[in-house]
CSV table of C-alpha atoms in Angstrom, one decimal:
chain,number,residue,atom,x,y,z
E,1,MET,CA,14.8,14.1,36.8
E,2,ALA,CA,17.1,11.7,38.4
E,3,GLU,CA,21.0,11.6,37.9
E,4,ASP,CA,20.0,9.6,34.7
E,5,GLN,CA,18.9,12.7,33.0
E,6,GLN,CA,21.9,14.4,34.3
E,7,SER,CA,24.3,12.0,32.6
E,8,LYS,CA,22.3,12.2,29.4
E,9,ARG,CA,22.8,15.9,29.3
E,10,PHE,CA,26.5,15.4,29.9
E,11,CYS,CA,26.7,13.4,26.9
E,12,SER,CA,25.4,16.0,24.4
E,13,GLU,CA,26.9,19.1,26.0
E,14,LYS,CA,27.2,21.0,29.3
E,15,VAL,CA,24.3,23.2,29.7
E,16,GLY,CA,23.8,23.6,33.2
E,17,ASP,CA,20.7,23.2,34.8
E,18,GLY,CA,17.5,22.9,33.2
E,19,LEU,CA,17.8,22.1,29.7
E,20,ILE,CA,15.0,24.3,28.3
E,21,ASN,CA,15.7,27.3,30.4
E,22,ASN,CA,18.8,27.8,28.2
E,23,LEU,CA,16.8,28.4,25.1
E,24,PRO,CA,16.6,31.6,23.5
E,25,ASP,CA,13.7,33.8,24.4
E,26,GLU,CA,12.3,33.7,20.9
E,27,LEU,CA,12.2,29.8,21.2
E,28,ILE,CA,10.2,30.2,24.3
E,29,CYS,CA,7.9,32.7,23.0
E,30,HIS,CA,7.5,30.2,19.8
E,31,ILE,CA,6.0,27.6,22.4
E,32,LEU,CA,4.2,30.2,24.3
E,33,SER,CA,2.2,31.3,21.3
E,34,PHE,CA,0.8,28.0,20.9
E,35,LEU,CA,-1.1,28.5,24.3
E,36,LEU,CA,-4.1,30.3,25.1
E,37,THR,CA,-3.1,33.9,26.1
E,38,LYS,CA,-4.6,33.3,29.4
E,39,ASP,CA,-2.1,30.3,29.8
E,40,ALA,CA,0.8,32.3,28.4
E,41,CYS,CA,0.1,34.8,31.0
E,42,LYS,CA,0.5,32.5,33.9
E,43,THR,CA,4.2,32.1,33.2
E,44,SER,CA,5.0,35.8,34.2
E,45,VAL,CA,5.3,34.0,37.9
E,46,LEU,CA,7.8,31.6,37.0
E,47,SER,CA,11.0,33.8,37.4
E,48,LYS,CA,12.3,37.1,36.8
E,49,ARG,CA,13.1,36.0,33.3
E,50,TRP,CA,9.8,35.0,32.5
E,51,LYS,CA,8.0,37.9,34.1
E,52,SER,CA,7.4,39.7,30.7
E,53,LEU,CA,8.4,36.8,28.3
E,54,TYR,CA,4.9,36.0,27.4
E,55,THR,CA,4.3,39.6,26.3
E,56,MET,CA,6.7,38.8,23.4
E,57,ALA,CA,4.7,36.0,22.0
E,58,PRO,CA,3.5,37.3,18.8
E,59,ASN,CA,0.0,35.4,19.0
E,60,LEU,CA,-3.2,36.4,21.0
E,61,HIS,CA,-5.9,33.9,21.4
E,62,PHE,CA,-8.8,34.4,23.6
E,63,GLU,CA,-11.8,32.1,24.3
E,64,LEU,CA,-13.9,34.3,26.1
E,65,GLN,CA,-16.7,33.1,28.2
E,66,ASN,CA,-18.1,36.2,29.7
E,67,LYS,CA,-18.0,39.9,30.1
E,68,LYS,CA,-15.7,40.2,32.9
E,69,GLU,CA,-13.2,38.8,30.8
E,70,ASN,CA,-12.9,42.1,28.8
E,71,ASN,CA,-11.2,43.9,31.1
E,72,PHE,CA,-8.3,41.7,30.9
E,73,VAL,CA,-8.3,41.6,27.3
E,74,ASN,CA,-8.4,45.3,27.6
E,75,ALA,CA,-5.2,45.2,29.8
E,76,ILE,CA,-3.5,42.7,27.5
E,77,PHE,CA,-4.0,45.2,24.6
E,78,CYS,CA,-3.0,48.2,26.6
E,79,ARG,CA,0.3,46.6,27.4
E,80,ARG,CA,1.2,45.5,24.1
E,81,THR,CA,3.4,47.7,22.0
E,82,GLN,CA,4.9,45.5,19.6
E,83,ASN,CA,4.1,43.0,17.0
E,84,ILE,CA,0.8,41.2,17.0
E,85,LYS,CA,1.3,38.5,14.5
E,86,LYS,CA,-1.9,36.7,15.0
E,87,LEU,CA,-5.1,37.6,16.9
E,88,LYS,CA,-7.6,35.2,17.5
E,89,ILE,CA,-10.9,35.9,19.3
E,90,HIS,CA,-13.7,33.5,20.0
E,91,ARG,CA,-16.5,34.4,22.0
E,92,LEU,CA,-19.9,32.5,23.2
E,93,LYS,CA,-21.9,35.9,23.6
E,94,TYR,CA,-21.5,39.4,22.1
E,95,SER,CA,-23.9,42.2,23.1
E,96,GLN,CA,-23.9,45.8,21.9
E,97,THR,CA,-22.0,47.0,24.9
E,98,ASP,CA,-19.3,44.7,23.8
E,99,HIS,CA,-19.0,46.6,20.6
E,100,SER,CA,-16.7,49.3,21.6
E,101,ASN,CA,-14.3,46.9,23.2
E,102,PHE,CA,-14.2,44.7,20.3
E,103,ASP,CA,-13.4,47.5,17.8
E,104,LEU,CA,-10.4,48.8,20.2
E,105,TRP,CA,-9.1,45.4,20.2
E,106,ILE,CA,-9.2,44.9,16.5
E,107,LEU,CA,-7.8,48.6,15.9
E,108,LYS,CA,-4.9,48.0,18.1
E,109,ALA,CA,-4.1,44.9,16.2
E,110,LEU,CA,-4.3,46.5,12.8
E,111,ASP,CA,-2.1,49.2,14.0
E,112,LEU,CA,0.5,46.6,15.0
E,113,ASP,CA,0.5,45.2,11.6
E,114,VAL,CA,-1.4,41.9,12.5
E,115,MET,CA,-1.1,39.3,9.8
E,116,GLU,CA,-3.9,36.8,10.9
E,117,LEU,CA,-7.4,37.6,12.2
E,118,ASP,CA,-9.7,34.9,13.4
E,119,LEU,CA,-12.8,36.1,14.7
E,120,LYS,CA,-15.6,34.1,15.9
E,121,LEU,CA,-18.9,35.5,17.7
E,122,VAL,CA,-21.4,33.1,18.0
E,123,LYS,CA,-25.0,33.2,18.7
E,124,TYR,CA,-25.5,36.7,18.1
E,125,ASN,CA,-28.7,38.2,16.3
E,126,GLY,CA,-27.8,41.6,15.4
E,127,ASN,CA,-25.3,43.3,13.3
E,128,ILE,CA,-21.6,42.7,14.1
E,129,ILE,CA,-19.8,45.8,12.6
E,130,LEU,CA,-16.3,45.7,11.8
E,131,PRO,CA,-14.1,48.6,11.6
E,132,HIS,CA,-13.6,50.0,8.1
E,133,LYS,CA,-9.9,49.8,8.6
E,134,LEU,CA,-9.9,46.1,8.8
E,135,PHE,CA,-10.9,46.1,5.1
E,136,ARG,CA,-8.1,48.1,3.9
E,137,SER,CA,-5.2,46.5,6.0
E,138,GLU,CA,-2.0,45.9,4.2
E,139,SER,CA,-0.4,43.4,6.7
E,140,LEU,CA,-3.3,41.0,7.0
E,141,VAL,CA,-2.7,37.6,5.2
E,142,VAL,CA,-5.3,35.4,6.8
E,143,LEU,CA,-8.7,36.6,7.5
E,144,LYS,CA,-11.4,34.1,9.2
E,145,LEU,CA,-14.8,35.6,10.1
E,146,GLY,CA,-16.3,32.4,11.7
E,147,SER,CA,-19.7,34.2,12.7
E,148,PRO,CA,-22.4,35.6,10.2
E,149,PHE,CA,-21.2,39.1,9.5
E,150,LYS,CA,-23.9,41.4,7.5
E,151,PHE,CA,-21.8,43.4,5.1
E,152,GLN,CA,-23.9,46.4,5.3
E,153,THR,CA,-21.4,48.5,6.9
E,154,LEU,CA,-19.2,48.0,3.4
E,155,LEU,CA,-20.6,51.0,1.8
E,156,SER,CA,-20.6,51.3,-1.9
E,157,SER,CA,-18.4,54.0,-2.0
E,158,PHE,CA,-15.8,52.2,0.2
E,159,ARG,CA,-13.5,50.1,-1.7
E,160,PRO,CA,-11.9,47.3,0.4
E,161,TYR,CA,-8.3,46.5,-0.5
E,162,LEU,CA,-6.3,43.6,1.0
E,163,PRO,CA,-3.4,43.2,-1.1
E,164,SER,CA,-1.5,40.4,1.1
E,165,LEU,CA,-4.9,38.5,1.7
E,166,LYS,CA,-4.4,35.0,1.1
E,167,ILE,CA,-6.8,33.2,2.7
E,168,LEU,CA,-10.2,34.2,3.5
E,169,HIS,CA,-13.0,32.4,5.2
E,170,ILE,CA,-16.6,34.0,5.7
E,171,THR,CA,-19.9,33.1,7.1
E,172,LEU,CA,-22.8,34.7,5.6
E,173,CYS,CA,-26.0,35.3,7.1
E,174,ILE,CA,-29.1,34.7,5.0
E,175,VAL,CA,-32.4,35.0,6.3
E,176,SER,CA,-34.4,36.7,3.3
E,177,VAL,CA,-33.8,37.5,-0.4
E,178,LEU,CA,-32.5,41.0,0.8
E,179,ASP,CA,-29.6,39.3,2.3
E,180,ILE,CA,-28.8,37.7,-0.9
E,181,LYS,CA,-29.2,41.4,-2.5
E,182,ASP,CA,-26.7,42.6,0.1
E,183,PHE,CA,-24.1,40.5,-1.3
E,184,ILE,CA,-22.8,43.0,-3.4
E,185,PRO,CA,-20.4,44.5,-0.6
E,186,LEU,CA,-19.2,40.6,-0.2
E,187,TYR,CA,-18.4,40.8,-3.9
E,188,GLU,CA,-16.5,44.1,-3.5
E,189,LEU,CA,-14.7,42.6,-0.6
E,190,ILE,CA,-13.6,39.7,-2.7
E,191,TYR,CA,-12.8,41.8,-5.7
E,192,GLY,CA,-10.5,43.6,-3.4
E,193,CYS,CA,-8.2,40.7,-2.6
E,194,PRO,CA,-6.6,40.4,-5.8
E,195,HIS,CA,-3.9,37.7,-4.4
E,196,LEU,CA,-6.2,35.3,-2.6
E,197,GLU,CA,-5.3,31.7,-2.8
E,198,GLU,CA,-7.9,30.0,-0.5
E,199,LEU,CA,-11.6,31.1,-0.2
E,200,GLY,CA,-13.9,29.5,2.2
E,201,LEU,CA,-17.6,30.4,2.2
E,202,GLU,CA,-20.3,29.2,4.8
E,203,GLN,CA,-23.7,29.5,3.5
E,204,TYR,CA,-22.8,29.9,0.0
E,205,ILE,CA,-26.4,29.3,-1.3
E,206,GLY,CA,-27.4,31.9,-3.6
E,207,LEU,CA,-24.1,33.5,-3.8
E,208,ASP,CA,-23.1,34.6,-7.5
E,209,PHE,CA,-19.4,33.7,-6.7
E,210,LEU,CA,-18.8,32.5,-10.3
E,211,ARG,CA,-18.4,36.5,-10.7
E,212,PHE,CA,-15.2,36.3,-8.9
E,213,SER,CA,-12.1,36.6,-11.0
E,214,LEU,CA,-9.5,34.8,-8.7
E,215,PRO,CA,-6.6,33.9,-10.7
E,216,PHE,CA,-4.4,32.7,-7.9
E,217,LEU,CA,-7.3,31.0,-6.1
E,218,LYS,CA,-6.1,27.3,-5.3
E,219,ARG,CA,-8.6,26.0,-2.8
E,220,LEU,CA,-12.3,27.0,-2.6
E,221,CYS,CA,-14.7,25.4,0.4
E,222,LEU,CA,-18.2,26.0,0.1
E,223,ASN,CA,-19.9,24.9,3.0
E,224,TYR,CA,-23.8,24.9,4.1
E,225,THR,CA,-24.5,24.1,7.3
E,226,GLU,CA,-27.8,25.6,8.4
E,227,PRO,CA,-30.9,24.9,6.3
E,228,LEU,CA,-33.1,28.1,5.3
E,229,LYS,CA,-35.8,28.6,7.9
E,230,PRO,CA,-39.3,28.3,5.9
E,231,SER,CA,-40.8,30.8,7.3
E,232,THR,CA,-38.8,33.7,5.9
E,233,GLY,CA,-39.6,33.4,2.5
E,234,TYR,CA,-37.8,30.5,1.5
E,235,SER,CA,-39.4,30.0,-1.6
E,236,GLU,CA,-38.6,33.5,-2.7
E,237,ILE,CA,-35.0,32.8,-2.0
E,238,ILE,CA,-35.0,29.7,-4.4
E,239,LYS,CA,-36.8,31.5,-7.0
E,240,PHE,CA,-34.4,34.6,-6.9
E,241,ILE,CA,-31.4,32.2,-6.8
E,242,LYS,CA,-32.8,30.4,-9.9
E,243,GLU,CA,-33.5,33.8,-11.9
E,244,LYS,CA,-30.1,34.9,-11.2
E,245,GLU,CA,-28.3,31.8,-12.2
E,246,ASN,CA,-30.1,32.0,-15.6
E,247,LEU,CA,-28.8,35.5,-16.1
E,248,HIS,CA,-25.2,34.6,-15.5
E,249,LYS,CA,-25.1,31.3,-17.4
E,250,SER,CA,-22.5,32.6,-19.7
E,251,GLN,CA,-20.4,34.6,-17.4
E,252,LEU,CA,-18.5,32.0,-15.8
E,253,LEU,CA,-14.9,32.7,-15.4
E,254,PRO,CA,-12.7,29.9,-15.1
E,255,PHE,CA,-10.6,29.0,-12.1
E,256,ARG,CA,-7.2,28.7,-13.6
E,257,SER,CA,-5.0,27.7,-10.4
E,258,LEU,CA,-7.8,25.8,-8.4
E,259,HIS,CA,-6.8,22.8,-7.3
E,260,TYR,CA,-8.8,22.0,-4.2
E,261,LEU,CA,-12.5,22.3,-4.5
E,262,TRP,CA,-14.5,21.1,-1.2
E,263,ILE,CA,-18.5,21.4,-1.4
E,264,GLY,CA,-21.0,20.8,1.2
E,265,ILE,CA,-24.4,20.3,-0.4
E,266,THR,CA,-28.2,19.9,0.9
E,267,GLN,CA,-31.2,19.0,-1.0
E,268,TYR,CA,-31.8,22.8,-1.9
E,269,CYS,CA,-28.6,23.3,-3.7
E,270,ASN,CA,-28.8,23.6,-7.6
E,271,MET,CA,-26.5,21.0,-8.8
E,272,ASP,CA,-26.2,22.7,-12.2
E,273,LEU,CA,-24.5,25.4,-10.6
E,274,ILE,CA,-22.0,23.1,-9.0
E,275,ILE,CA,-21.5,21.2,-12.2
E,276,ARG,CA,-20.6,24.5,-14.1
E,277,VAL,CA,-18.1,25.2,-11.6
E,278,LEU,CA,-16.5,22.0,-12.1
E,279,GLN,CA,-16.7,22.6,-15.8
E,280,LYS,CA,-14.5,25.6,-15.2
E,281,THR,CA,-11.9,24.4,-13.1
E,282,PRO,CA,-9.4,22.8,-15.6
E,283,THR,CA,-6.8,22.2,-13.1
E,284,LEU,CA,-8.8,20.6,-10.5
E,285,LYS,CA,-6.8,17.8,-8.5
E,286,VAL,CA,-8.8,17.0,-5.5
E,287,LEU,CA,-12.9,17.2,-5.1
E,288,VAL,CA,-14.5,16.9,-1.9
E,289,VAL,CA,-18.4,16.6,-1.8
E,290,GLN,CA,-20.3,16.1,1.3
E,291,GLU,CA,-23.9,16.0,1.9
E,292,LYS,CA,-25.7,17.8,4.7
E,293,VAL,CA,-28.9,16.5,5.9
K,1,MET,CA,31.5,7.8,0.3
K,2,ALA,CA,28.9,10.4,-0.1
K,3,SER,CA,29.8,12.4,-3.2
K,4,SER,CA,28.1,15.4,-4.5
K,5,SER,CA,26.5,13.6,-7.1
K,6,SER,CA,24.9,10.5,-5.0
K,7,ASN,CA,21.6,10.6,-3.7
K,8,LEU,CA,22.7,9.8,-0.1
K,9,ILE,CA,24.0,11.9,2.4
K,10,SER,CA,25.9,10.7,5.5
K,11,LEU,CA,25.3,12.1,9.0
K,12,LYS,CA,26.9,11.2,12.0
K,13,THR,CA,25.0,11.6,15.1
K,14,SER,CA,26.7,12.5,18.7
K,15,ASP,CA,26.6,8.9,19.7
K,16,GLY,CA,28.5,8.2,16.7
K,17,THR,CA,26.1,6.2,14.5
K,18,VAL,CA,26.3,7.1,11.1
K,19,PHE,CA,23.0,7.4,8.8
K,20,LYS,CA,22.7,7.5,5.2
K,21,VAL,CA,19.6,9.7,4.2
K,22,GLU,CA,18.1,10.9,1.1
K,23,ARG,CA,19.2,14.2,-0.4
K,24,ALA,CA,15.4,15.5,0.2
K,25,LEU,CA,15.6,14.8,3.8
K,26,ALA,CA,18.7,16.6,4.4
K,27,LYS,CA,17.5,19.3,2.7
K,28,THR,CA,14.4,19.8,5.2
K,29,MET,CA,17.4,20.5,7.8
K,30,LYS,CA,18.6,23.7,7.0
K,31,THR,CA,21.4,23.8,9.2
K,32,VAL,CA,22.9,20.5,7.2
K,33,GLN,CA,21.9,22.1,3.8
K,34,ALA,CA,24.0,25.1,4.8
K,35,ILE,CA,27.1,22.9,5.5
K,36,ILE,CA,26.7,20.9,2.4
K,37,GLU,CA,26.6,24.3,0.4
K,38,GLU,CA,29.5,25.7,2.3
K,39,ALA,CA,31.9,22.8,2.0
K,40,ASP,CA,33.6,21.5,-1.2
K,41,ALA,CA,32.0,19.2,-3.7
K,42,ASN,CA,32.9,16.1,-2.1
K,43,ILE,CA,31.7,16.4,1.6
K,44,TYR,CA,32.5,12.8,3.2
K,45,MET,CA,30.5,12.9,6.3
K,46,ILE,CA,28.3,15.8,8.2
K,47,PRO,CA,28.4,15.5,12.0
K,48,ILE,CA,25.6,16.5,13.6
K,49,HIS,CA,26.2,17.6,17.4
K,50,ASN,CA,23.2,17.6,19.8
K,51,VAL,CA,21.3,14.9,17.7
K,52,PHE,CA,21.2,11.5,18.9
K,53,SER,CA,20.8,8.3,16.9
K,54,HIS,CA,17.1,7.9,18.4
K,55,HIS,CA,16.4,11.4,17.5
K,56,MET,CA,17.6,10.5,13.6
K,57,ASP,CA,15.1,7.6,14.0
K,58,MET,CA,12.0,9.8,14.7
K,59,ILE,CA,13.1,12.0,12.2
K,60,ILE,CA,13.4,9.7,9.4
K,61,ASP,CA,10.1,8.2,10.7
K,62,TYR,CA,8.4,11.7,10.4
K,63,TYR,CA,9.8,12.4,6.9
K,64,LYS,CA,8.4,8.9,5.7
K,65,LEU,CA,4.8,10.0,6.9
K,66,SER,CA,4.9,13.4,5.5
K,67,VAL,CA,6.2,11.9,2.0
K,68,ALA,CA,3.3,9.6,2.2
K,69,GLY,CA,0.9,12.7,3.1
K,70,LYS,CA,0.4,11.1,6.5
K,71,SER,CA,2.1,13.6,8.5
K,72,LYS,CA,-0.5,13.9,11.1
K,73,GLU,CA,-0.2,10.2,12.1
K,74,PHE,CA,3.0,11.2,13.5
K,75,SER,CA,2.8,11.1,17.3
K,76,VAL,CA,5.3,12.0,20.1
K,77,GLU,CA,3.1,10.7,23.0
K,78,LYS,CA,5.2,7.8,23.8
K,79,LEU,CA,8.2,10.2,24.6
K,80,ASP,CA,8.3,11.6,28.3
K,81,ASN,CA,8.7,15.2,29.0
K,82,ASP,CA,12.3,15.1,29.0
K,83,GLU,CA,12.8,13.2,25.8
K,84,LEU,CA,10.4,15.5,24.1
K,85,LYS,CA,12.5,18.4,25.1
K,86,ASP,CA,15.8,16.8,23.8
K,87,PHE,CA,14.0,15.9,20.7
K,88,LEU,CA,13.0,19.6,20.3
K,89,LEU,CA,16.4,20.9,20.9
K,90,ALA,CA,17.6,18.5,18.4
K,91,VAL,CA,15.3,19.5,15.7
K,92,HIS,CA,15.7,23.1,16.3
K,93,TYR,CA,19.3,22.7,16.3
K,94,LEU,CA,18.8,21.1,12.5
K,95,ASN,CA,16.4,23.9,11.7
K,96,MET,CA,13.8,21.9,10.6
K,97,GLU,CA,10.5,23.8,10.1
K,98,ASP,CA,7.7,21.6,9.8
K,99,LEU,CA,8.7,19.0,12.5
K,100,PHE,CA,9.6,21.9,14.9
K,101,GLU,CA,6.2,23.3,14.6
K,102,VAL,CA,4.9,19.9,15.3
K,103,LEU,CA,7.0,19.3,18.5
K,104,THR,CA,6.7,22.9,19.5
K,105,GLN,CA,2.8,22.4,19.5
K,106,ALA,CA,3.3,19.2,21.4
K,107,VAL,CA,5.3,20.7,24.0
K,108,ALA,CA,2.7,23.5,24.4
K,109,ASP,CA,0.0,20.8,24.7
K,110,ARG,CA,1.4,19.2,27.5
K,111,LEU,CA,1.9,22.5,29.3
K,112,GLU,CA,-1.7,23.6,28.9
K,113,LYS,CA,-3.6,24.1,32.2
K,114,LYS,CA,-0.8,22.9,34.2
K,115,SER,CA,0.3,24.4,37.4
K,116,VAL,CA,3.1,26.6,38.0
K,117,GLY,CA,5.0,24.2,39.9
K,118,TYR,CA,4.7,21.8,37.2
K,119,VAL,CA,5.9,24.1,34.5
K,120,ARG,CA,8.9,25.3,36.7
K,121,LYS,CA,10.0,21.8,37.1
K,122,TYR,CA,9.2,20.8,33.4
K,123,PHE,CA,11.4,23.8,32.3
K,124,GLY,CA,14.1,23.6,35.2
K,125,ILE,CA,13.2,27.1,36.2
K,126,GLU,CA,14.5,28.6,39.5
K,127,ASN,CA,12.2,30.5,41.2
K,128,ASP,CA,13.9,33.9,41.8
K,129,PHE,CA,11.5,35.8,43.1
K,130,THR,CA,11.3,36.8,46.9
K,131,PRO,CA,7.7,36.1,48.5
K,132,GLU,CA,6.6,39.7,48.1
K,133,GLU,CA,7.5,40.0,44.4
K,134,TYR,CA,5.9,36.7,43.8
K,135,ALA,CA,2.7,37.7,45.4
K,136,ALA,CA,2.5,41.0,43.5
K,137,ILE,CA,2.9,39.6,40.1
K,138,ARG,CA,0.7,36.8,41.1
K,139,LYS,CA,-2.1,39.5,41.7
K,140,LYS,CA,-1.4,41.6,39.0
K,141,ASN,CA,-2.0,38.5,36.6
K,142,ASP,CA,-4.7,37.2,38.8
K,143,TRP,CA,-7.5,36.9,36.4
K,144,ALA,CA,-5.4,34.7,34.3
K,145,PHE,CA,-5.5,32.2,37.1
K,146,LYS,CA,-9.3,32.5,37.9
K,147,GLY,CA,-11.4,29.6,36.9
K,148,ASP,CA,-8.7,27.0,36.6
K,149,ASP,CA,-8.7,24.2,39.0
K,150,ILE,CA,-5.3,25.2,40.1
K,151,GLU,CA,-3.6,22.8,42.6
K,152,PRO,CA,-1.3,24.6,45.1
K,153,GLU,CA,2.4,25.1,43.7
K,154,GLU,CA,4.5,22.0,44.3
K,155,ASP,CA,7.6,22.5,45.7
K,156,GLU,CA,6.8,25.9,46.8
K,157,GLU,CA,7.3,26.3,50.5
K,158,LYS,CA,7.6,30.2,50.1
K,159,GLN,CA,4.1,31.0,49.8
K,160,GLU,CA,0.6,30.0,49.0
K,161,GLU,CA,-2.2,32.0,47.5
């Protein structure tokens, strides 16, 4: 920061000390929203003006490592009274005791009309239960569930409805045939997103996604990352899938707006199914097929 | 020179250089677009304050890459912190959405995991806290600082944690 810089500034305009310090609050908040909330929070010590500036950043992003961090996430949420546009929580371990916190955070975000929700809770062997309110949110535009969520909590009498949802990414958890039979709630969920433009499914095997009627769907990504465990009735699963497919052969609905299709395949995948999908995507422009070993 | 029927718009930067750019590129600059729409049919030359020729060069680079679908190849790594700030301000003035997002992300990336002193210097912020006030705030948000390798704040003769 030498005299060189000073003269440069004089050329453009007289802005006084600190070029960016004279930026409007909203611009600074915009920059802060690209940082982890933990880092954005540190800016509170910079100066009086910055003391609460970070609380206006519309995005919250947590990469949680351990339970101790729950407290400060709680603190952040308590202080929030305004708009949360985007909430992203990635956590390495989730246990039953975290459940109430987790619920609280999501509900608070929903109350504040969150538009984008990105949740990833890795390495958990139980049921992650999501609040029902989530599936009736009118503000949600993007929903990304990056861990295997079991959909048992979507009761058959409960109708998910996400009118603003444009992007949906889900990871399914398939351990047995029963899990595939549980897909009904998943179909209900997708049915409840009439304006969906992008759909991403992890572990899509066995899914009767062809039942989906999604007239606005532009992008479809089907990924398959983990092989089925042979010990848990693998052959049963394959048999079940084959039976279902024969049943629904004629009911393939075309994806009229689809122009991007990404498929990750393995040796267990049924190529017939994929071929039929391709036959029903007349507007397809980009096709990516990736093989997983 | 540039009439409303031609495909090129003339933009004059703060340092007096005139750039003839495609109408499509000018359209990505909402500020410029507003000027065109408000003026009469034959606008001769549009002055863009706060924007220098080296900024325009980069803007044109970005535009060419994004038209070719290679916007991810655009990099501002070669710019030092002040140059990046200047560029961000120029793009903000021109109100160019996509490029603006790219630049704010770049600024955020540079600030990640830096010390308080560094960020103060970067933004040119003067510390107007008393040592007591500073200590109180620092304590309140202590969890945010935990677990990082934070070097002691530079230029902070006032206190130490």
